[in-house]
CSV table of C-alpha atoms in Angstrom, one decimal:
chain,number,residue,atom,x,y,z
A,1,UNK,CA,30.1,9.1,3.2
A,2,UNK,CA,28.1,8.5,0.0
A,3,UNK,CA,26.5,5.1,0.3
A,4,UNK,CA,26.0,5.0,-3.5
A,5,UNK,CA,29.3,6.5,-4.6
A,6,UNK,CA,30.4,3.3,-6.0
A,7,UNK,CA,27.2,2.6,-8.0
A,8,UNK,CA,26.8,3.8,-11.6
A,9,UNK,CA,23.9,6.1,-12.2
A,10,UNK,CA,20.9,4.2,-13.6
A,11,UNK,CA,20.5,4.7,-17.3
A,12,UNK,CA,17.2,6.0,-18.6
A,13,UNK,CA,15.1,4.5,-21.3
A,14,UNK,CA,11.8,5.4,-23.0
A,15,UNK,CA,8.7,3.3,-22.3
A,16,UNK,CA,7.1,2.3,-25.6
A,17,UNK,CA,3.9,4.0,-26.4
A,18,UNK,CA,3.9,6.4,-23.5
A,19,UNK,CA,7.0,8.6,-24.1
A,20,UNK,CA,7.6,8.6,-20.3
A,21,UNK,CA,11.2,8.3,-19.0
A,22,UNK,CA,11.7,5.4,-16.6
A,23,UNK,CA,14.8,4.0,-15.0
A,24,UNK,CA,16.6,1.0,-16.4
A,25,UNK,CA,17.2,-1.2,-13.3
A,26,UNK,CA,19.2,-3.9,-15.0
A,27,UNK,CA,22.5,-2.5,-13.8
A,28,UNK,CA,21.5,-2.4,-10.2
A,29,UNK,CA,22.8,-5.5,-8.3
A,30,UNK,CA,20.2,-7.9,-6.7
A,31,UNK,CA,17.3,-5.7,-7.8
A,32,UNK,CA,14.2,-7.2,-9.4
A,33,UNK,CA,15.6,-10.6,-9.0
A,34,UNK,CA,12.4,-12.5,-9.6
A,35,UNK,CA,10.0,-10.3,-11.5
A,36,UNK,CA,8.8,-6.7,-11.3
A,37,UNK,CA,7.3,-7.0,-7.8
A,38,UNK,CA,10.5,-7.9,-5.9
A,39,UNK,CA,13.0,-5.7,-4.1
A,40,UNK,CA,16.2,-6.2,-2.2
A,41,UNK,CA,16.1,-8.0,1.1
A,42,UNK,CA,17.4,-6.3,4.2
A,43,UNK,CA,19.4,-8.4,6.6
A,44,UNK,CA,19.7,-7.2,10.2
A,45,UNK,CA,22.5,-8.8,12.2
A,46,UNK,CA,21.8,-9.3,15.9
A,47,UNK,CA,25.3,-7.8,16.5
A,48,UNK,CA,24.2,-4.5,15.0
A,49,UNK,CA,24.9,-1.4,17.1
A,50,UNK,CA,22.2,1.2,17.6
A,51,UNK,CA,22.4,2.2,14.0
A,52,UNK,CA,23.5,0.4,10.9
A,53,UNK,CA,23.1,1.6,7.4
A,54,UNK,CA,22.8,-0.5,4.2
A,55,UNK,CA,22.2,0.5,0.6
A,56,UNK,CA,18.8,-0.3,-0.5
A,57,UNK,CA,16.7,0.4,-3.5
A,58,UNK,CA,13.0,1.0,-2.8
A,59,UNK,CA,10.7,0.2,-5.7
A,60,UNK,CA,7.6,2.3,-6.5
A,61,UNK,CA,5.2,1.7,-9.4
A,62,UNK,CA,4.5,5.0,-11.0
A,63,UNK,CA,2.8,4.2,-14.2
A,64,UNK,CA,0.2,1.6,-15.3
A,65,UNK,CA,0.6,0.6,-19.0
A,66,UNK,CA,-1.3,-2.2,-20.6
A,67,UNK,CA,-2.0,-3.7,-17.2
A,68,UNK,CA,1.6,-3.8,-16.2
A,69,UNK,CA,3.4,-1.7,-13.6
A,70,UNK,CA,6.5,0.4,-14.5
A,71,UNK,CA,8.7,0.8,-11.6
A,72,UNK,CA,11.3,3.4,-10.7
A,73,UNK,CA,14.0,3.0,-8.2
A,74,UNK,CA,14.4,5.4,-5.3
A,75,UNK,CA,17.8,5.4,-3.6
A,76,UNK,CA,17.5,5.5,0.1
A,77,UNK,CA,19.5,4.6,3.2
A,78,UNK,CA,17.7,2.1,5.4
A,79,UNK,CA,18.2,2.9,9.1
A,80,UNK,CA,18.2,-0.4,11.0
A,81,UNK,CA,17.5,0.1,14.7
A,82,UNK,CA,17.6,-2.7,17.2
A,83,UNK,CA,14.1,-3.5,18.5
A,84,UNK,CA,12.2,-2.2,15.5
A,85,UNK,CA,10.4,-4.4,13.1
A,86,UNK,CA,11.9,-5.2,9.6
A,87,UNK,CA,9.2,-5.0,6.9
A,88,UNK,CA,9.3,-6.5,3.5
A,89,UNK,CA,6.7,-6.0,0.8
A,90,UNK,CA,5.5,-8.4,-1.9
A,91,UNK,CA,2.9,-7.6,-4.6
A,92,UNK,CA,0.6,-9.7,-6.8
A,93,UNK,CA,-1.7,-8.1,-9.4
A,94,UNK,CA,-4.2,-9.8,-11.6
A,95,UNK,CA,-6.3,-8.1,-14.3
A,96,UNK,CA,-9.1,-10.7,-14.0
A,97,UNK,CA,-11.8,-10.5,-16.7
A,98,UNK,CA,-11.5,-6.7,-17.0
A,99,UNK,CA,-10.3,-5.1,-20.2
A,100,UNK,CA,-8.0,-2.8,-18.3
A,101,UNK,CA,-5.9,-2.9,-15.1
A,102,UNK,CA,-7.2,0.0,-13.1
A,103,UNK,CA,-5.4,-0.8,-9.8
A,104,UNK,CA,-2.2,0.8,-8.7
A,105,UNK,CA,0.1,0.3,-5.7
A,106,UNK,CA,3.2,1.5,-4.0
A,107,UNK,CA,5.7,-0.4,-2.0
A,108,UNK,CA,8.3,1.7,0.0
A,109,UNK,CA,10.0,-0.4,2.7
A,110,UNK,CA,12.0,2.7,3.5
A,111,UNK,CA,10.4,6.1,2.9
A,112,UNK,CA,12.8,8.0,5.1
A,113,UNK,CA,14.9,9.3,2.2
A,114,UNK,CA,12.0,11.3,0.9
A,115,UNK,CA,11.8,13.5,4.0
A,116,UNK,CA,13.6,16.8,3.9
A,117,UNK,CA,13.9,16.8,7.6
A,118,UNK,CA,13.3,13.7,9.8
A,119,UNK,CA,12.4,14.1,13.5
A,120,UNK,CA,15.0,12.6,15.7
A,121,UNK,CA,12.4,10.3,17.3
A,122,UNK,CA,11.6,8.7,14.0
A,123,UNK,CA,14.2,6.0,13.1
A,124,UNK,CA,12.3,4.3,10.3
A,125,UNK,CA,9.4,5.1,8.0
A,126,UNK,CA,7.7,2.6,5.6
A,127,UNK,CA,4.8,3.1,3.3
A,128,UNK,CA,2.5,0.7,1.4
A,129,UNK,CA,-0.6,1.5,-0.5
A,130,UNK,CA,-3.3,0.0,-2.8
A,131,UNK,CA,-5.5,2.1,-5.0
A,132,UNK,CA,-8.5,0.6,-6.8
A,133,UNK,CA,-9.5,2.7,-9.7
A,134,UNK,CA,-12.9,2.9,-11.4
A,135,UNK,CA,-14.0,4.7,-14.5
A,136,UNK,CA,-10.4,4.5,-15.7
A,137,UNK,CA,-6.9,4.1,-14.3
A,138,UNK,CA,-6.0,7.8,-14.1
A,139,UNK,CA,-7.1,8.5,-10.5
A,140,UNK,CA,-5.4,5.4,-9.1
A,141,UNK,CA,-2.3,6.2,-11.1
A,142,UNK,CA,-2.2,9.8,-10.0
A,143,UNK,CA,-2.6,8.8,-6.3
A,144,UNK,CA,0.2,6.2,-6.7
A,145,UNK,CA,2.5,8.8,-8.2
A,146,UNK,CA,1.8,11.7,-5.8
A,147,UNK,CA,0.2,10.8,-2.5
A,148,UNK,CA,3.4,9.5,-0.8
A,149,UNK,CA,5.4,12.5,-2.1
A,150,UNK,CA,2.8,14.9,-0.7
A,151,UNK,CA,2.9,13.0,2.6
A,152,UNK,CA,6.7,13.3,2.7
A,153,UNK,CA,6.4,17.1,2.4
A,154,UNK,CA,3.7,17.4,5.1
A,155,UNK,CA,5.3,14.9,7.5
A,156,UNK,CA,6.2,16.6,10.8
A,157,UNK,CA,9.8,18.0,10.8
A,158,UNK,CA,10.5,18.3,14.5
A,159,UNK,CA,10.1,16.3,17.6
A,160,UNK,CA,6.9,17.0,19.6
A,161,UNK,CA,4.8,15.4,22.4
A,162,UNK,CA,2.0,15.6,19.9
A,163,UNK,CA,3.8,13.7,17.1
A,164,UNK,CA,1.0,11.2,16.8
A,165,UNK,CA,-1.6,13.9,16.2
A,166,UNK,CA,0.7,15.7,13.8
A,167,UNK,CA,1.2,12.5,11.8
A,168,UNK,CA,-2.6,12.0,11.6
A,169,UNK,CA,-3.1,15.6,10.5
A,170,UNK,CA,-0.5,15.2,7.8
A,171,UNK,CA,-2.3,12.2,6.5
A,172,UNK,CA,-5.7,14.0,6.5
A,173,UNK,CA,-4.1,17.0,4.7
A,174,UNK,CA,-2.3,14.8,2.2
A,175,UNK,CA,-5.5,13.0,1.2
A,176,UNK,CA,-7.3,16.4,0.8
A,177,UNK,CA,-4.6,17.9,-1.3
A,178,UNK,CA,-4.2,14.7,-3.5
A,179,UNK,CA,-7.9,14.8,-4.2
A,180,UNK,CA,-8.0,18.5,-5.0
A,181,UNK,CA,-5.0,18.3,-7.3
A,182,UNK,CA,-6.5,15.4,-9.2
A,183,UNK,CA,-9.9,17.1,-9.5
A,184,UNK,CA,-8.2,20.2,-10.8
A,185,UNK,CA,-6.3,18.2,-13.4
A,186,UNK,CA,-9.4,16.2,-14.3
A,187,UNK,CA,-11.5,19.2,-14.8
A,188,UNK,CA,-8.9,20.9,-17.1
A,189,UNK,CA,-9.2,18.0,-19.6
A,190,UNK,CA,-11.5,18.0,-22.7
A,191,UNK,CA,-13.7,16.2,-22.0
A,192,UNK,CA,-13.1,16.2,-18.2
A,193,UNK,CA,-12.0,12.9,-16.6
A,194,UNK,CA,-14.6,11.0,-14.6
A,195,UNK,CA,-12.1,8.6,-13.0
A,196,UNK,CA,-12.1,7.8,-9.2
A,197,UNK,CA,-10.2,5.6,-6.9
A,198,UNK,CA,-10.3,4.0,-3.5
A,199,UNK,CA,-7.1,4.3,-1.3
A,200,UNK,CA,-5.7,2.2,1.5
A,201,UNK,CA,-2.4,3.5,2.8
A,202,UNK,CA,-0.3,2.0,5.5
A,203,UNK,CA,2.4,4.3,7.1
A,204,UNK,CA,4.7,2.6,9.6
A,205,UNK,CA,6.5,5.0,11.9
A,206,UNK,CA,9.1,3.0,14.0
A,207,UNK,CA,6.8,0.3,15.3
A,208,UNK,CA,3.5,2.1,15.0
A,209,UNK,CA,1.1,1.5,12.1
A,210,UNK,CA,-1.1,4.3,10.8
A,211,UNK,CA,-3.8,3.3,8.3
A,212,UNK,CA,-5.7,5.8,6.2
A,213,UNK,CA,-8.3,4.5,3.8
A,214,UNK,CA,-11.2,5.6,1.5
A,215,UNK,CA,-13.7,3.3,-0.1
A,216,UNK,CA,-13.7,-0.5,0.1
A,217,UNK,CA,-10.0,-1.5,-0.2
A,218,UNK,CA,-8.8,-3.0,3.1
A,219,UNK,CA,-5.9,-3.7,5.4
A,220,UNK,CA,-5.7,-6.5,7.9
A,221,UNK,CA,-3.0,-7.7,10.4
A,222,UNK,CA,-2.2,-11.2,11.4
A,223,UNK,CA,-1.3,-11.5,15.0
A,224,UNK,CA,-0.5,-14.7,16.9
A,225,UNK,CA,-2.0,-15.0,20.4
A,226,UNK,CA,-1.4,-17.7,22.9
A,227,UNK,CA,-4.5,-19.8,23.8
A,228,UNK,CA,-4.4,-22.9,26.0
A,229,UNK,CA,-0.8,-23.4,25.3
A,230,UNK,CA,-1.1,-23.0,21.5
A,231,UNK,CA,-0.5,-20.0,19.2
A,232,UNK,CA,-3.7,-19.0,17.5
A,233,UNK,CA,-3.9,-16.6,14.6
A,234,UNK,CA,-6.1,-13.5,15.2
A,235,UNK,CA,-7.1,-11.3,12.3
A,236,UNK,CA,-7.2,-7.5,13.1
A,237,UNK,CA,-9.0,-5.3,10.7
A,238,UNK,CA,-7.1,-2.0,10.3
A,239,UNK,CA,-9.5,-0.2,7.9
A,240,UNK,CA,-13.1,0.8,7.6
A,241,UNK,CA,-15.2,0.3,4.4
A,242,UNK,CA,-17.1,3.3,3.1
A,243,UNK,CA,-20.1,2.4,1.0
A,244,UNK,CA,-23.5,4.2,0.6
A,245,UNK,CA,-25.5,1.6,2.4
A,246,UNK,CA,-23.8,2.6,5.8
A,247,UNK,CA,-26.2,4.8,7.8
A,248,UNK,CA,-23.7,7.7,8.4
A,249,UNK,CA,-22.5,7.6,4.8
A,250,UNK,CA,-26.1,7.6,3.4
A,251,UNK,CA,-27.2,10.4,5.7
A,252,UNK,CA,-24.3,12.6,4.5
A,253,UNK,CA,-25.1,11.9,0.8
A,254,UNK,CA,-28.8,12.7,1.3
A,255,UNK,CA,-28.0,15.9,3.2
A,256,UNK,CA,-25.9,17.0,0.2
A,257,UNK,CA,-28.8,16.4,-2.1
A,258,UNK,CA,-27.7,13.0,-3.4
A,259,UNK,CA,-29.6,9.7,-3.4
A,260,UNK,CA,-28.7,6.1,-2.8
A,261,UNK,CA,-30.3,3.6,-5.1
A,262,UNK,CA,-29.4,-0.1,-5.3
A,263,UNK,CA,-26.6,0.5,-2.7
A,264,UNK,CA,-24.9,3.0,-5.0
A,265,UNK,CA,-24.6,6.8,-5.1
A,266,UNK,CA,-27.1,8.0,-7.7
A,267,UNK,CA,-27.5,4.3,-8.5
A,268,UNK,CA,-23.9,4.3,-10.0
A,269,UNK,CA,-21.0,4.7,-7.6
A,270,UNK,CA,-20.3,1.8,-5.2
A,271,UNK,CA,-18.2,3.8,-2.7
A,272,UNK,CA,-19.1,6.9,-0.7
A,273,UNK,CA,-15.5,8.1,-0.2
A,274,UNK,CA,-12.9,8.3,-2.9
A,275,UNK,CA,-10.1,10.3,-4.7
A,276,UNK,CA,-11.5,11.8,-7.9
A,277,UNK,CA,-15.2,11.2,-8.9
A,278,UNK,CA,-15.7,14.9,-9.4
A,279,UNK,CA,-19.2,14.5,-10.6
A,280,UNK,CA,-20.2,12.9,-7.3
A,281,UNK,CA,-18.4,15.3,-4.9
A,282,UNK,CA,-21.4,17.6,-5.0
A,283,UNK,CA,-23.6,14.7,-3.9
A,284,UNK,CA,-21.8,14.0,-0.6
A,285,UNK,CA,-18.9,11.8,-1.7
A,286,UNK,CA,-15.9,13.0,0.2
A,287,UNK,CA,-12.1,12.3,0.3
A,288,UNK,CA,-11.8,12.3,4.1
A,289,UNK,CA,-10.0,9.1,5.2
A,290,UNK,CA,-10.7,6.9,8.1
A,291,UNK,CA,-7.6,6.9,10.3
A,292,UNK,CA,-6.5,4.0,12.6
A,293,UNK,CA,-3.4,3.4,14.7
A,294,UNK,CA,-2.0,0.1,15.9
A,295,UNK,CA,1.3,-0.7,17.7
A,296,UNK,CA,3.2,-3.6,16.2
A,297,UNK,CA,4.3,-6.4,18.6
A,298,UNK,CA,6.6,-9.4,18.3
A,299,UNK,CA,3.4,-11.5,17.9
A,300,UNK,CA,2.6,-9.9,14.6
A,301,UNK,CA,3.4,-11.8,11.4
A,302,UNK,CA,2.2,-9.9,8.4
A,303,UNK,CA,-0.2,-7.3,6.9
A,304,UNK,CA,-2.4,-7.8,3.9
A,305,UNK,CA,-3.5,-4.8,1.8
A,306,UNK,CA,-5.9,-5.6,-1.0
A,307,UNK,CA,-8.6,-4.1,-3.2
A,308,UNK,CA,-12.1,-5.4,-3.0
A,309,UNK,CA,-11.4,-7.9,-5.7
A,310,UNK,CA,-9.8,-10.1,-3.1
A,311,UNK,CA,-12.4,-9.6,-0.4
A,312,UNK,CA,-15.3,-10.4,-2.7
A,313,UNK,CA,-14.2,-14.0,-2.6
A,314,UNK,CA,-12.2,-14.1,0.7
A,315,UNK,CA,-13.2,-13.0,4.2
A,316,UNK,CA,-10.4,-11.3,6.1
A,317,UNK,CA,-9.9,-14.5,8.2
A,318,UNK,CA,-9.8,-16.7,5.2
A,319,UNK,CA,-7.2,-14.6,3.5
A,320,UNK,CA,-5.0,-14.7,6.7
A,321,UNK,CA,-5.4,-18.4,7.1
A,322,UNK,CA,-4.6,-19.0,3.4
A,323,UNK,CA,-1.3,-17.2,3.7
A,324,UNK,CA,-0.5,-18.9,7.0
A,325,UNK,CA,-1.1,-22.4,5.5
A,326,UNK,CA,1.5,-21.6,2.9
A,327,UNK,CA,4.0,-20.2,5.3
A,328,UNK,CA,3.6,-23.2,7.7
A,329,UNK,CA,3.4,-25.9,5.0
A,330,UNK,CA,5.1,-29.0,6.4
A,331,UNK,CA,6.1,-29.8,2.8
A,332,UNK,CA,8.5,-26.9,2.6
A,333,UNK,CA,12.2,-27.6,2.4
A,334,UNK,CA,13.2,-27.9,6.1
A,335,UNK,CA,16.3,-25.8,5.3
A,336,UNK,CA,14.2,-22.9,3.9
A,337,UNK,CA,13.3,-20.2,6.3
A,338,UNK,CA,9.5,-19.4,5.9
A,339,UNK,CA,10.2,-15.7,6.4
A,340,UNK,CA,12.4,-15.4,3.4
A,341,UNK,CA,11.4,-13.9,0.1
A,342,UNK,CA,10.5,-17.0,-2.0
A,343,UNK,CA,7.9,-18.3,0.4
A,344,UNK,CA,6.3,-15.0,1.1
A,345,UNK,CA,6.3,-14.0,-2.5
A,346,UNK,CA,4.7,-17.3,-3.4
A,347,UNK,CA,2.0,-16.9,-0.7
A,348,UNK,CA,1.2,-13.4,-2.1
A,349,UNK,CA,1.0,-14.7,-5.7
A,350,UNK,CA,-1.1,-17.7,-4.7
A,351,UNK,CA,-3.6,-15.6,-2.8
A,352,UNK,CA,-4.2,-13.3,-5.8
A,353,UNK,CA,-4.5,-16.3,-8.2
A,354,UNK,CA,-6.9,-18.1,-5.8
A,355,UNK,CA,-9.2,-15.0,-5.8
A,356,UNK,CA,-9.4,-15.3,-9.6
A,357,UNK,CA,-9.9,-19.0,-9.5
A,358,UNK,CA,-12.8,-18.5,-7.1
A,359,UNK,CA,-14.5,-16.4,-9.7
A,360,UNK,CA,-13.5,-12.8,-9.0
A,361,UNK,CA,-13.9,-11.1,-12.4
A,362,UNK,CA,-12.5,-7.8,-11.0
A,363,UNK,CA,-8.9,-6.6,-10.9
A,364,UNK,CA,-7.1,-8.1,-7.9
A,365,UNK,CA,-4.1,-6.5,-6.2
A,366,UNK,CA,-2.6,-7.9,-3.0
A,367,UNK,CA,0.3,-6.5,-1.0
A,368,UNK,CA,1.7,-8.9,1.6
A,369,UNK,CA,4.0,-7.1,4.2
A,370,UNK,CA,6.0,-9.5,6.3
A,371,UNK,CA,6.9,-8.3,9.9
A,372,UNK,CA,9.9,-9.6,11.7
A,373,UNK,CA,11.8,-8.4,14.8
A,374,UNK,CA,15.5,-8.8,15.3
A,375,UNK,CA,16.3,-11.5,17.9
């Protein structure tokens, strides 16, 4: 049965100034209902059987033009399985005082449709990523366009007792290949591109979160824990920052013949791991991500992925509490469920705007991923 047999094919249109073909999503029902960062909601009925399929369009920003994201629509079937979390992603991006928006991001609540073969033990796959570019937007754009596609090709195809290790290996190999392919493309240009980018990628396999990151973009998880009869929010950091001031990073750079001055590689680059930055790769800058794994529980509320523009003016705890204060605002319409799109989207938008209001002059990109379990 073709889930999309009754839908007309999206028309194609040319994006002014770039000559790139993008999909016109105006004909898709309930898609982009409140701006370019929204996507369809998925409703899971408690009466659902083991599997239930619903048509869903996953949005992915593939091109940055004049500080705005151009989205394409990926058709996919969302497999809803009882007991697994339902994830929804919301994005806010602010250029700040910069002349160019160099951040990029990807929101794929269901990535399963990109796999050629899916292991039977994998019922659902989600992917969210933030890329903070420097020296231009080409490295971040390239990573947003290609990293998840490479990951889909390298994702394990069969069931194995070592599935976790195979997933981690696929992430490591994906980052390596993405970096190599961008560096090859960059070096072929005249003059060669000097762009680089951080990367924070969250891959959710069933109810397990895998985080792979380079540089100083971050991912944090809000978990509610019971303390003295009250639920108390706990902030769990899921990523590790990579900057030249860290001992291990500095030692690697110095062994490669590089130097660290004023907290920067050769006195220029703020991060010690990145995609791109070809001129610094010979000085000990690498593209090997830090990998972390976390099991989601019914006490988890949301994830925040953001570039360092947010965390220059917010601590991780402050960002989590800021979002919670909006979700738990007693002034909300009592008939409005705080886990629905308008409230979560508002929380994401307000968080990014508050970062700018607090004086962040850098680009700010925030992805808020809500986590809910069927009752």
